Amino acid sequence: MKTYTLTEINHVLKGEIVGNVTTSITAPEQLEVANDTEISFIGHKKYEKLWETSKACVAIVNEDISILPGDNRAFIKVKNADLAMSQVLELFAPPTPLFNFEIHPSATIDTTAVIGKGTRVGAGCYIGPKVQLGENVTIYPNVTILDECTIGDETVIWSGSVIRERCHLGKGCIVHPNASIGADGFGFRPCSERGLVKIPQIGNVIIGNYVEIGANTCVDRGKFSSTVLGDGCKIDNLVQIGHNSKLGRFCIMAGNSGLAGSVTLGNGVIIGGSASIKDHTTIGDGAIIGAGSGVTGDIPAGKTMLGYPAVEARDALKQWAILKRLVKNG
């Protein structure tokens, strides 16, 4: 088990220590359940009231904290407690799963594939023709990477994921278990003779650098050209990204949200959980779509939208207030 002193942790955080703790710190934990050898954090003033009953010996706090730590307890004051806590979690993180072989004997790797220096391939993987894996890539067991894909340096692909042919991932990406990259887009047209006719999906998926794709998420290939995810996008679990959608840099999509085909997101767009975006719509830079909302038309940059169908947040809140009064007075 890893343990650290208060001073050792603060050496990483470079904050201001208030109070004193001499015991070794054994783990990070949330305030309500931490014990007297564990460190927690207070990321917002509304949680300050929990400190009195918490057993945590140390808390990482924002500089505007309005309480004192008390006897035999300490605070580490920082500019952003949430970000600082992520550094503490890295300190205590357990090791990743062990590779006994750099390339497992049970992996099937085509002779035309190129494997970069330091790359590890787990048991039961399939690496297809003309695939290129960069340096220090980690492919966990039972991953499939089909023909002519490229995977950038330092990217990690977890078990069960499938990267279909001609798709390209940048460096430093993380693809979580059972994600699907490059499946066919949902393209069908009515035909009087054959019912529904499948429209061939001959494009691919291009994913930028430092993108994270959640477990069981699907990113469909383009009908033609590419479905694109820009650098730094963070995609949660169980997200659907339809064919030919284009995401700018640093977009966030929360769980169970979905983009229909040919949606365009600007830079820094946030899509809340279970929100759905109609096909061929454009959402401008920095816009926020609230959880459960349904977007049916273009959204200008910087707007916050709520509801189904989605309207500007202030209008949605007014509508809900009116409905509440009607129900109350009905």
Short mmCIF file of C-alpha atoms in Angstrom, two decimals:
data_model
loop_
_atom_site.label_atom_id
_atom_site.label_comp_id
_atom_site.label_asym_id
_atom_site.label_seq_id
_atom_site.Cartn_x
_atom_site.Cartn_y
_atom_site.Cartn_z
CA MET A 1 0.00 0.00 0.00
CA LYS A 2 1.27 3.47 -0.87
CA THR A 3 1.46 6.00 1.97
CA TYR A 4 2.53 9.62 2.00
CA THR A 5 3.16 12.32 4.57
CA LEU A 6 1.33 15.63 4.45
CA THR A 7 4.56 17.31 3.31
CA GLU A 8 5.12 14.78 0.51
CA ILE A 9 1.63 15.36 -0.88
CA ASN A 10 2.00 19.11 -0.69
CA HIS A 11 5.33 18.86 -2.50
CA VAL A 12 3.27 17.70 -5.51
CA LEU A 13 0.38 20.14 -5.03
CA LYS A 14 2.51 23.17 -4.10
CA GLY A 15 -0.28 24.54 -1.92
CA GLU A 16 -0.40 26.17 1.52
CA ILE A 17 -0.63 23.87 4.55
CA VAL A 18 -2.93 24.98 7.37
CA GLY A 19 -2.77 22.83 10.52
CA ASN A 20 -0.68 19.73 11.07
CA VAL A 21 -0.96 15.95 10.72
CA THR A 22 1.85 13.56 11.64
CA THR A 23 0.17 10.30 10.66
CA SER A 24 0.85 8.71 7.29
CA ILE A 25 -1.90 9.22 4.73
CA THR A 26 -3.04 5.91 3.31
CA ALA A 27 -5.69 6.72 0.67
CA PRO A 28 -8.00 9.34 -0.83
CA GLU A 29 -11.71 9.08 0.02
CA GLN A 30 -14.91 11.13 -0.02
CA LEU A 31 -15.59 13.23 3.06
CA GLU A 32 -18.55 11.24 4.40
CA VAL A 33 -16.78 7.86 4.58
CA ALA A 34 -13.09 8.75 5.01
CA ASN A 35 -11.26 7.44 8.07
CA ASP A 36 -8.62 9.18 10.16
CA THR A 37 -5.69 8.18 7.90
CA GLU A 38 -7.31 9.30 4.65
CA ILE A 39 -7.30 12.51 2.60
CA SER A 40 -10.38 14.09 1.04
CA PHE A 41 -11.28 17.38 -0.60
CA ILE A 42 -13.78 20.22 -0.34
CA GLY A 43 -14.43 21.52 -3.84
CA HIS A 44 -17.28 23.90 -2.99
CA LYS A 45 -18.34 25.95 0.01
CA LYS A 46 -21.60 24.04 0.33
CA TYR A 47 -19.59 20.98 1.42
CA GLU A 48 -17.74 22.78 4.22
CA LYS A 49 -20.45 21.67 6.68
CA LEU A 50 -19.42 18.04 6.13
CA TRP A 51 -15.93 18.63 7.52
CA GLU A 52 -17.07 18.73 11.15
CA THR A 53 -18.40 15.16 11.06
CA SER A 54 -15.83 13.76 8.63
CA LYS A 55 -12.99 11.64 10.03
CA ALA A 56 -10.57 12.57 7.23
CA CYS A 57 -7.25 13.82 8.59
CA VAL A 58 -6.51 16.08 5.60
CA ALA A 59 -8.63 17.91 3.03
CA ILE A 60 -7.59 19.67 -0.13
CA VAL A 61 -9.52 22.95 -0.20
CA ASN A 62 -9.91 26.08 -2.27
CA GLU A 63 -8.13 29.23 -1.12
CA ASP A 64 -11.42 30.87 -0.07
CA ILE A 65 -12.24 28.20 2.54
CA SER A 66 -14.07 29.81 5.49
CA ILE A 67 -13.42 27.17 8.18
CA LEU A 68 -10.35 25.92 10.03
CA PRO A 69 -9.19 22.30 10.03
CA GLY A 70 -9.18 21.79 13.81
CA ASP A 71 -6.83 19.88 16.09
CA ASN A 72 -4.62 17.15 14.57
CA ARG A 73 -6.09 17.84 11.13
CA ALA A 74 -4.91 19.86 8.17
CA PHE A 75 -5.98 21.63 5.00
CA ILE A 76 -3.93 22.05 1.85
CA LYS A 77 -5.10 25.28 0.23
CA VAL A 78 -4.88 25.39 -3.57
CA LYS A 79 -6.36 27.43 -6.42
CA ASN A 80 -8.57 24.56 -7.63
CA ALA A 81 -9.34 21.69 -5.23
CA ASP A 82 -10.89 19.51 -7.95
CA LEU A 83 -7.79 19.64 -10.12
CA ALA A 84 -5.48 19.14 -7.16
CA MET A 85 -7.43 16.06 -6.09
CA SER A 86 -6.78 14.54 -9.50
CA GLN A 87 -3.05 14.82 -8.77
CA VAL A 88 -3.55 13.04 -5.44
CA LEU A 89 -5.48 10.25 -7.17
CA GLU A 90 -2.53 9.78 -9.52
CA LEU A 91 -0.22 9.39 -6.51
CA PHE A 92 -2.34 6.61 -5.04
CA ALA A 93 -3.32 4.92 -8.31
CA PRO A 94 -2.66 1.16 -8.32
CA PRO A 95 -0.60 -0.32 -11.16
CA THR A 96 -2.30 -1.12 -14.45
CA PRO A 97 -2.86 -4.77 -15.46
CA LEU A 98 0.35 -6.74 -15.94
CA PHE A 99 1.75 -7.76 -19.33
CA ASN A 100 3.91 -10.90 -19.07
CA PHE A 101 4.74 -10.61 -22.77
CA GLU A 102 5.24 -7.44 -24.78
CA ILE A 103 3.44 -9.21 -27.66
CA HIS A 104 1.36 -12.12 -26.34
CA PRO A 105 1.89 -15.40 -28.24
CA SER A 106 -1.87 -15.78 -28.73
CA ALA A 107 -2.21 -12.41 -30.50
CA THR A 108 -2.74 -12.61 -34.26
CA ILE A 109 -0.72 -9.93 -36.04
CA ASP A 110 -0.61 -9.67 -39.81
CA THR A 111 2.87 -9.72 -41.30
CA THR A 112 2.28 -6.33 -42.95
CA ALA A 113 1.38 -4.60 -39.67
CA VAL A 114 3.93 -2.17 -38.21
CA ILE A 115 4.40 -2.26 -34.43
CA GLY A 116 6.20 0.67 -32.82
CA LYS A 117 8.87 0.49 -30.14
CA GLY A 118 7.58 -0.26 -26.64
CA THR A 119 4.07 -1.18 -27.82
CA ARG A 120 2.31 -4.01 -25.95
CA VAL A 121 -0.34 -6.30 -27.42
CA GLY A 122 -2.37 -8.54 -25.12
CA ALA A 123 -3.76 -12.04 -25.44
CA GLY A 124 -6.32 -12.79 -28.12
CA CYS A 125 -5.89 -9.53 -30.05
CA TYR A 126 -6.20 -9.30 -33.82
CA ILE A 127 -4.08 -6.74 -35.67
CA GLY A 128 -4.97 -6.67 -39.36
CA PRO A 129 -3.11 -5.99 -42.61
CA LYS A 130 -1.23 -2.69 -42.95
CA VAL A 131 -2.17 -1.54 -39.45
CA GLN A 132 0.31 0.89 -37.92
CA LEU A 133 0.70 1.05 -34.15
CA GLY A 134 2.84 3.91 -32.85
CA GLU A 135 5.34 3.77 -30.00
CA ASN A 136 4.32 2.78 -26.46
CA VAL A 137 0.77 1.87 -27.48
CA THR A 138 -1.06 -0.47 -25.08
CA ILE A 139 -3.57 -2.92 -26.55
CA TYR A 140 -5.31 -4.94 -23.84
CA PRO A 141 -6.55 -8.51 -24.46
CA ASN A 142 -9.22 -9.28 -27.06
CA VAL A 143 -9.05 -6.05 -29.05
CA THR A 144 -9.67 -6.11 -32.81
CA ILE A 145 -7.97 -3.57 -35.08
CA LEU A 146 -8.81 -4.11 -38.74
CA ASP A 147 -7.02 -3.29 -41.99
CA GLU A 148 -5.13 -0.04 -42.57
CA CYS A 149 -5.90 1.57 -39.20
CA THR A 150 -3.34 3.82 -37.56
CA ILE A 151 -2.98 4.25 -33.80
CA GLY A 152 -0.85 7.10 -32.40
CA ASP A 153 1.89 6.96 -29.77
CA GLU A 154 0.91 6.31 -26.14
CA THR A 155 -2.71 5.43 -26.97
CA VAL A 156 -4.43 2.82 -24.78
CA ILE A 157 -7.18 0.54 -26.08
CA TRP A 158 -9.01 -1.56 -23.52
CA SER A 159 -10.40 -5.07 -23.92
CA GLY A 160 -13.30 -5.83 -26.23
CA SER A 161 -12.95 -2.71 -28.35
CA VAL A 162 -13.19 -2.93 -32.13
CA ILE A 163 -11.46 -0.44 -34.43
CA ARG A 164 -12.75 -1.10 -37.92
CA GLU A 165 -10.85 -0.73 -41.17
CA ARG A 166 -9.19 2.54 -42.26
CA CYS A 167 -9.89 4.40 -39.00
CA HIS A 168 -7.25 6.61 -37.45
CA LEU A 169 -6.62 7.47 -33.79
CA GLY A 170 -4.17 10.13 -32.64
CA LYS A 171 -1.65 10.02 -29.83
CA GLY A 172 -2.47 9.78 -26.13
CA CYS A 173 -6.03 8.54 -26.64
CA ILE A 174 -7.89 6.17 -24.31
CA VAL A 175 -10.54 3.81 -25.68
CA HIS A 176 -12.44 2.07 -22.88
CA PRO A 177 -13.81 -1.49 -22.96
CA ASN A 178 -16.16 -2.59 -25.74
CA ALA A 179 -16.14 0.70 -27.61
CA SER A 180 -16.88 0.49 -31.34
CA ILE A 181 -14.99 2.81 -33.68
CA GLY A 182 -15.98 2.76 -37.34
CA ALA A 183 -19.10 0.62 -37.47
CA ASP A 184 -21.44 1.37 -40.37
CA GLY A 185 -23.55 4.49 -40.04
CA PHE A 186 -27.31 4.00 -39.90
CA GLY A 187 -28.16 4.54 -43.56
CA PHE A 188 -31.26 3.08 -45.26
CA ARG A 189 -33.69 4.27 -47.93
CA PRO A 190 -37.17 2.97 -48.82
CA CYS A 191 -37.46 0.99 -52.04
CA SER A 192 -40.74 -0.21 -53.53
CA GLU A 193 -39.13 -3.43 -54.69
CA ARG A 194 -36.82 -4.33 -51.79
CA GLY A 195 -38.26 -2.53 -48.78
CA LEU A 196 -35.36 -0.80 -47.04
CA VAL A 197 -32.13 -0.59 -49.01
CA LYS A 198 -28.83 -0.26 -47.14
CA ILE A 199 -26.74 2.75 -48.15
CA PRO A 200 -23.05 1.76 -48.25
CA GLN A 201 -20.93 3.49 -45.62
CA ILE A 202 -17.54 3.86 -47.27
CA GLY A 203 -15.96 6.59 -45.13
CA ASN A 204 -13.99 6.24 -41.91
CA VAL A 205 -13.43 7.76 -38.46
CA ILE A 206 -10.62 10.18 -37.63
CA ILE A 207 -9.95 10.80 -33.93
CA GLY A 208 -7.53 13.52 -32.80
CA ASN A 209 -4.97 13.53 -30.00
CA TYR A 210 -5.77 12.97 -26.30
CA VAL A 211 -9.36 11.91 -26.95
CA GLU A 212 -11.10 9.60 -24.47
CA ILE A 213 -13.88 7.27 -25.61
CA GLY A 214 -16.07 5.69 -22.91
CA ALA A 215 -17.09 2.06 -22.54
CA ASN A 216 -19.72 0.76 -24.97
CA THR A 217 -19.68 3.99 -26.96
CA CYS A 218 -20.18 3.86 -30.73
CA VAL A 219 -18.55 6.22 -33.22
CA ASP A 220 -19.90 5.40 -36.70
CA ARG A 221 -17.93 5.76 -39.90
CA GLY A 222 -18.95 8.32 -42.49
CA LYS A 223 -21.19 7.47 -45.41
CA PHE A 224 -18.47 9.20 -47.40
CA SER A 225 -15.52 11.17 -46.06
CA SER A 226 -15.00 10.98 -42.28
CA THR A 227 -16.62 11.19 -38.89
CA VAL A 228 -14.21 13.44 -36.98
CA LEU A 229 -13.48 13.96 -33.28
CA GLY A 230 -11.13 16.87 -32.58
CA ASP A 231 -8.23 16.96 -30.13
CA GLY A 232 -9.06 16.62 -26.45
CA CYS A 233 -12.70 15.49 -26.78
CA LYS A 234 -14.00 13.48 -23.81
CA ILE A 235 -16.81 11.06 -24.59
CA ASP A 236 -18.61 9.24 -21.76
CA ASN A 237 -19.96 5.68 -21.70
CA LEU A 238 -22.90 4.60 -23.88
CA VAL A 239 -22.70 7.54 -26.27
CA GLN A 240 -23.75 7.39 -29.92
CA ILE A 241 -21.96 9.54 -32.51
CA GLY A 242 -23.61 9.24 -35.90
CA HIS A 243 -21.99 9.07 -39.32
CA ASN A 244 -20.28 12.16 -40.73
CA SER A 245 -20.59 14.10 -37.48
CA LYS A 246 -17.78 16.58 -36.83
CA LEU A 247 -16.70 17.48 -33.29
CA GLY A 248 -14.37 20.40 -32.65
CA ARG A 249 -11.68 20.44 -29.99
CA PHE A 250 -12.37 19.72 -26.30
CA CYS A 251 -16.03 18.76 -26.65
CA ILE A 252 -17.67 16.81 -23.82
CA MET A 253 -20.51 14.32 -24.25
CA ALA A 254 -22.04 12.78 -21.10
CA GLY A 255 -23.47 9.28 -20.86
CA ASN A 256 -26.43 8.16 -23.00
CA SER A 257 -26.28 11.28 -25.16
CA GLY A 258 -26.34 10.98 -28.92
CA LEU A 259 -25.64 12.76 -32.17
CA ALA A 260 -27.58 11.81 -35.28
CA GLY A 261 -25.81 11.89 -38.63
CA SER A 262 -23.94 14.95 -39.93
CA VAL A 263 -24.08 16.96 -36.69
CA THR A 264 -21.39 19.62 -36.27
CA LEU A 265 -20.15 20.67 -32.83
CA GLY A 266 -17.88 23.68 -32.43
CA ASN A 267 -14.99 23.82 -29.97
CA GLY A 268 -15.74 23.30 -26.28
CA VAL A 269 -19.36 22.21 -26.68
CA ILE A 270 -20.87 20.34 -23.71
CA ILE A 271 -23.66 17.81 -24.27
CA GLY A 272 -25.42 16.71 -21.07
CA GLY A 273 -26.46 13.16 -20.26
CA SER A 274 -29.25 11.64 -22.38
CA ALA A 275 -29.44 14.71 -24.63
CA SER A 276 -30.19 14.03 -28.29
CA ILE A 277 -29.17 16.11 -31.28
CA LYS A 278 -31.07 16.01 -34.58
CA ASP A 279 -29.23 15.26 -37.82
CA HIS A 280 -27.65 18.06 -39.88
CA THR A 281 -27.66 20.55 -37.00
CA THR A 282 -24.78 22.80 -35.98
CA ILE A 283 -23.97 23.74 -32.38
CA GLY A 284 -21.63 26.71 -31.98
CA ASP A 285 -18.47 27.05 -29.90
CA GLY A 286 -18.94 26.82 -26.14
CA ALA A 287 -22.65 26.03 -26.24
CA ILE A 288 -24.10 23.86 -23.46
CA ILE A 289 -26.95 21.40 -24.00
CA GLY A 290 -28.61 20.41 -20.72
CA ALA A 291 -29.21 16.81 -19.70
CA GLY A 292 -32.19 15.17 -21.37
CA SER A 293 -32.65 17.99 -23.87
CA GLY A 294 -33.63 17.51 -27.50
CA VAL A 295 -31.98 19.79 -30.06
CA THR A 296 -33.92 20.14 -33.32
CA GLY A 297 -32.16 23.15 -34.91
CA ASP A 298 -28.91 25.07 -35.03
CA ILE A 299 -27.61 26.58 -31.79
CA PRO A 300 -25.48 29.77 -31.77
CA ALA A 301 -22.15 29.86 -29.98
CA GLY A 302 -22.21 30.30 -26.22
CA LYS A 303 -25.90 29.50 -25.68
CA THR A 304 -27.18 27.24 -22.89
CA MET A 305 -30.18 25.16 -23.94
CA LEU A 306 -32.66 23.13 -21.90
CA GLY A 307 -35.79 21.12 -22.49
CA TYR A 308 -37.45 19.02 -25.15
CA PRO A 309 -37.46 20.60 -27.63
CA ALA A 310 -34.51 22.61 -26.36
CA VAL A 311 -34.89 26.37 -25.87
CA GLU A 312 -32.64 28.91 -24.17
CA ALA A 313 -32.17 28.01 -20.52
CA ARG A 314 -33.79 31.17 -19.13
CA ASP A 315 -36.87 30.62 -21.32
CA ALA A 316 -37.10 26.98 -20.30
CA LEU A 317 -36.95 27.88 -16.62
CA LYS A 318 -39.72 30.47 -17.10
CA GLN A 319 -41.88 27.89 -18.88
CA TRP A 320 -41.37 25.35 -16.11
CA ALA A 321 -42.21 27.93 -13.46
CA ILE A 322 -45.47 28.82 -15.26
CA LEU A 323 -46.42 25.15 -15.61
CA LYS A 324 -45.69 24.59 -11.93
CA ARG A 325 -47.97 27.46 -10.95
CA LEU A 326 -50.72 26.20 -13.28
CA VAL A 327 -50.58 22.74 -11.73
CA LYS A 328 -50.52 24.19 -8.21
CA ASN A 329 -53.49 26.46 -8.87
CA GLY A 330 -55.40 24.01 -11.06
#
